């Protein structure tokens, strides 16, 4: 009999899978660890989902999410052929790797890897990117951000190998996660101009930022902007994200996706979301207000808080290590995220909750600092 292990591809055996934030089983925790929105979806969205929860669940959903693509196209002033909808933006990102990057041949590690096999991304940024590259047998190419998480001056690196202009796929989280730092459209445009492969601008948190880069996806044939309904639109549960970009790139993704990749209730929820944007815009303003208040409160407690353009803060806590802070907050029923990677291990990532949750966090931090 073959051993089950020997049946699994070596690449899969070696893979370090993505680690999602904890979804706790215990009730009553203040959950500030996975950047979910603290406010529920709009009442109109909940009503639309309820109204669709009937015998129709036996039917397949619209295979191309066409009404949703059309509505998104109107929102972004483009054609439906420029919209790709996925099962969360995670699926969009995974399909981009499969559609645009060649798996590396075995010798890639020994010589200069070919651009067509490179997945390039800044570090720190979304920790799924290296996993997607590994899964595909592509070559990952992490490039450090500056010490304060700004974009490095890659354009001055024309010579040498530090930045690859020929990378098949370059992934940019903008605003950045986990640091929260925002980037200007102008600096992103300069990078897009210089790249010869596909560039994905992952705007998962952009609704909380001052600037967005969507026009770059409409101006450049090799640029895709990724958006999600998860964070700003309170719909993590429904798993819907999308790309905006050139019809040829969108068509390539369409060719390799599952036939019914976007769930029916997801499509219904997103359509209703787009009919009630005013509700969400009011929430963005509340979250940004809470973010600014919490930034000041934590700074007053000697936390080194990065300026944020997102719905989370990235802060280096005083006195104890970030890892110990995470545990001390957990002991007080507050969950925040800590990453063990060397470039971010000194920081806590704190999702912006309601005002009451943010106050509870600030109070807990003050109590921890007072205790001896
Ligand atoms: C930068 C970034 N991009 C994409 C995603 C994926 O979002 P979703 O798959 O829920 O649309 C996340 C989720 O944490 C994220 O942080």
Short mmCIF file of C-alpha atoms in Angstrom, two decimals, residues 170-368:
data_model
loop_
_atom_site.label_atom_id
_atom_site.label_comp_id
_atom_site.label_asym_id
_atom_site.label_seq_id
_atom_site.Cartn_x
_atom_site.Cartn_y
_atom_site.Cartn_z
CA UNK A 170 3.65 42.45 -8.66
CA UNK A 171 1.25 42.66 -5.72
CA UNK A 172 0.92 45.95 -3.81
CA UNK A 173 -1.28 46.24 -0.73
CA UNK A 174 -2.48 49.83 -0.76
CA UNK A 175 -3.12 51.16 1.79
CA UNK A 176 -0.59 48.79 3.27
CA UNK A 177 -1.51 46.01 5.66
CA UNK A 178 -0.42 45.43 8.35
CA UNK A 179 1.10 48.92 8.77
CA UNK A 180 -1.97 50.93 7.70
CA UNK A 181 0.22 53.30 5.69
CA UNK A 182 -1.42 54.94 2.66
CA UNK A 183 0.29 55.50 -0.70
CA UNK A 184 -0.40 58.24 -3.20
CA UNK A 185 -1.85 57.47 -6.60
CA UNK A 186 1.12 59.28 -8.13
CA UNK A 187 3.72 57.00 -6.54
CA UNK A 188 1.71 53.89 -7.45
CA UNK A 189 1.35 55.17 -10.99
CA UNK A 190 5.13 55.53 -11.27
CA UNK A 191 5.60 51.89 -10.28
CA UNK A 192 2.86 50.74 -12.66
CA UNK A 193 4.48 52.68 -15.50
CA UNK A 194 7.80 50.93 -14.96
CA UNK A 195 6.48 47.33 -14.69
CA UNK A 196 6.30 45.07 -17.69
CA UNK A 197 4.25 42.33 -15.98
CA UNK A 198 0.83 42.51 -14.33
CA UNK A 199 0.48 44.79 -11.28
CA UNK A 200 -2.30 44.16 -8.76
CA UNK A 201 -3.13 47.06 -6.48
CA UNK A 202 -4.85 45.33 -3.57
CA UNK A 203 -7.19 47.99 -2.17
CA UNK A 204 -8.90 45.86 0.47
CA UNK A 205 -8.92 48.79 2.93
CA UNK A 206 -9.16 51.73 0.57
CA UNK A 207 -12.59 52.92 1.72
CA UNK A 208 -10.94 54.17 4.91
CA UNK A 209 -8.22 56.04 3.00
CA UNK A 210 -7.95 59.53 1.57
CA UNK A 211 -6.91 58.38 -1.90
CA UNK A 212 -7.59 55.41 -4.15
CA UNK A 213 -5.91 54.21 -7.33
CA UNK A 214 -8.81 52.81 -9.35
CA UNK A 215 -8.15 55.08 -12.35
CA UNK A 216 -4.83 53.26 -12.82
CA UNK A 217 -6.71 50.03 -13.64
CA UNK A 218 -8.66 51.89 -16.30
CA UNK A 219 -5.60 53.69 -17.70
CA UNK A 220 -3.04 50.85 -17.87
CA UNK A 221 -3.73 47.53 -19.65
CA UNK A 222 -1.51 45.61 -17.18
CA UNK A 223 -2.94 46.96 -13.90
CA UNK A 224 -5.70 45.33 -11.87
CA UNK A 225 -7.27 46.93 -8.80
CA UNK A 226 -8.62 44.45 -6.22
CA UNK A 227 -11.51 45.44 -3.98
CA UNK A 228 -13.53 43.50 -1.43
CA UNK A 229 -16.94 43.73 0.20
CA UNK A 230 -15.52 42.07 3.32
CA UNK A 231 -14.10 44.95 5.32
CA UNK A 232 -15.76 48.25 4.51
CA UNK A 233 -19.09 46.65 3.56
CA UNK A 234 -19.40 44.30 6.56
CA UNK A 235 -19.71 41.16 4.45
CA UNK A 236 -16.74 38.90 5.26
CA UNK A 237 -19.24 36.06 5.68
CA UNK A 238 -20.46 36.28 2.09
CA UNK A 239 -16.99 36.14 0.47
CA UNK A 240 -17.18 38.53 -2.47
CA UNK A 241 -14.29 40.52 -3.93
CA UNK A 242 -13.51 41.78 -7.40
CA UNK A 243 -10.91 43.04 -9.83
CA UNK A 244 -11.22 46.01 -12.15
CA UNK A 245 -8.96 46.00 -15.20
CA UNK A 246 -8.43 45.42 -18.88
CA UNK A 247 -10.96 43.05 -20.57
CA UNK A 248 -8.14 40.77 -21.77
CA UNK A 249 -6.82 40.18 -18.24
CA UNK A 250 -10.38 39.85 -16.91
CA UNK A 251 -11.18 37.37 -19.70
CA UNK A 252 -8.13 35.27 -18.77
CA UNK A 253 -9.30 35.03 -15.16
CA UNK A 254 -12.80 34.15 -16.31
CA UNK A 255 -11.42 31.23 -18.26
CA UNK A 256 -9.85 29.56 -15.23
CA UNK A 257 -12.37 30.24 -12.48
CA UNK A 258 -14.90 27.72 -11.17
CA UNK A 259 -18.18 27.83 -13.07
CA UNK A 260 -20.18 29.17 -10.11
CA UNK A 261 -17.48 30.85 -8.08
CA UNK A 262 -19.68 33.56 -6.57
CA UNK A 263 -22.45 32.29 -4.30
CA UNK A 264 -26.02 33.31 -4.94
CA UNK A 265 -26.61 34.93 -1.57
CA UNK A 266 -23.30 36.73 -1.97
CA UNK A 267 -24.44 38.21 -5.28
CA UNK A 268 -27.75 39.29 -3.74
CA UNK A 269 -26.07 40.83 -0.71
CA UNK A 270 -23.59 42.79 -2.83
CA UNK A 271 -26.27 44.09 -5.19
CA UNK A 272 -28.23 45.37 -2.20
CA UNK A 273 -25.04 46.85 -0.74
CA UNK A 274 -24.46 48.89 -3.87
CA UNK A 275 -28.01 50.26 -3.52
CA UNK A 276 -27.29 51.60 -0.04
CA UNK A 277 -23.82 53.13 -0.21
CA UNK A 278 -24.85 56.10 1.93
CA UNK A 279 -25.26 53.74 4.91
CA UNK A 280 -21.69 52.50 4.48
CA UNK A 281 -20.17 55.92 3.90
CA UNK A 282 -21.58 56.99 7.27
CA UNK A 283 -19.88 53.93 8.81
CA UNK A 284 -16.53 54.76 7.18
CA UNK A 285 -16.68 58.20 8.76
CA UNK A 286 -17.47 56.72 12.19
CA UNK A 287 -14.61 54.21 11.92
CA UNK A 288 -12.14 56.89 10.81
CA UNK A 289 -13.23 59.08 13.73
CA UNK A 290 -12.77 56.20 16.21
CA UNK A 291 -9.40 55.43 14.62
CA UNK A 292 -8.14 58.95 15.14
CA UNK A 293 -9.36 59.07 18.76
CA UNK A 294 -7.78 55.69 19.57
CA UNK A 295 -4.52 56.75 17.89
CA UNK A 296 -4.32 59.74 20.26
CA UNK A 297 -5.26 57.66 23.32
CA UNK A 298 -2.65 54.98 22.62
CA UNK A 299 0.00 57.57 21.76
CA UNK A 300 -0.68 59.18 25.16
CA UNK A 301 0.12 55.79 26.72
CA UNK A 302 3.48 55.72 24.87
CA UNK A 303 2.42 53.37 22.09
CA UNK A 304 4.25 54.19 18.87
CA UNK A 305 1.25 54.26 16.53
CA UNK A 306 1.72 54.31 12.75
CA UNK A 307 -0.52 56.79 10.90
CA UNK A 308 -3.35 54.69 9.49
CA UNK A 309 -5.45 54.97 6.34
CA UNK A 310 -7.29 51.73 7.14
CA UNK A 311 -9.69 50.27 9.70
CA UNK A 312 -6.83 49.11 11.94
CA UNK A 313 -3.85 50.50 13.81
CA UNK A 314 -0.33 49.17 13.84
CA UNK A 315 1.31 50.08 17.09
CA UNK A 316 4.52 49.29 18.94
CA UNK A 317 3.54 48.97 22.58
CA UNK A 318 5.65 50.22 25.48
CA UNK A 319 7.23 48.27 28.38
CA UNK A 320 6.41 44.67 27.35
CA UNK A 321 6.95 42.86 24.07
CA UNK A 322 4.07 42.92 21.59
CA UNK A 323 3.61 39.18 22.07
CA UNK A 324 3.16 39.63 25.83
CA UNK A 325 0.79 42.53 25.25
CA UNK A 326 -1.33 40.31 23.02
CA UNK A 327 -1.63 37.79 25.86
CA UNK A 328 -2.27 40.44 28.51
CA UNK A 329 -5.07 41.92 26.40
CA UNK A 330 -6.47 38.45 25.75
CA UNK A 331 -6.55 37.87 29.53
CA UNK A 332 -8.81 40.93 29.59
CA UNK A 333 -10.98 39.45 26.84
CA UNK A 334 -9.64 41.64 24.04
CA UNK A 335 -8.26 39.94 20.92
CA UNK A 336 -5.70 41.76 18.79
CA UNK A 337 -3.34 40.36 16.15
CA UNK A 338 0.37 39.75 16.57
CA UNK A 339 2.60 38.46 13.77
CA UNK A 340 5.84 36.63 14.53
CA UNK A 341 7.72 37.72 11.37
CA UNK A 342 10.92 39.60 12.34
CA UNK A 343 9.97 42.86 10.59
CA UNK A 344 6.64 43.19 12.43
CA UNK A 345 7.02 41.23 15.67
CA UNK A 346 7.37 44.42 17.73
CA UNK A 347 3.88 45.59 16.73
CA UNK A 348 0.26 44.83 17.50
CA UNK A 349 -2.36 45.15 14.79
CA UNK A 350 -5.56 46.46 16.30
CA UNK A 351 -8.81 46.51 14.33
CA UNK A 352 -10.95 49.60 14.85
CA UNK A 353 -14.10 48.47 16.64
CA UNK A 354 -17.02 50.50 17.91
CA UNK A 355 -16.32 53.51 20.13
CA UNK A 356 -17.14 51.40 23.18
CA UNK A 357 -14.71 48.65 22.08
CA UNK A 358 -11.97 51.18 21.41
CA UNK A 359 -12.54 52.73 24.85
CA UNK A 360 -12.35 49.26 26.43
CA UNK A 361 -9.03 48.67 24.68
CA UNK A 362 -7.58 52.00 25.80
CA UNK A 363 -8.77 51.34 29.38
CA UNK A 364 -7.26 47.83 29.37
CA UNK A 365 -3.95 49.19 28.04
CA UNK A 366 -3.84 51.84 30.79
CA UNK A 367 -4.60 49.18 33.44
CA UNK A 368 -1.86 46.88 32.13
#
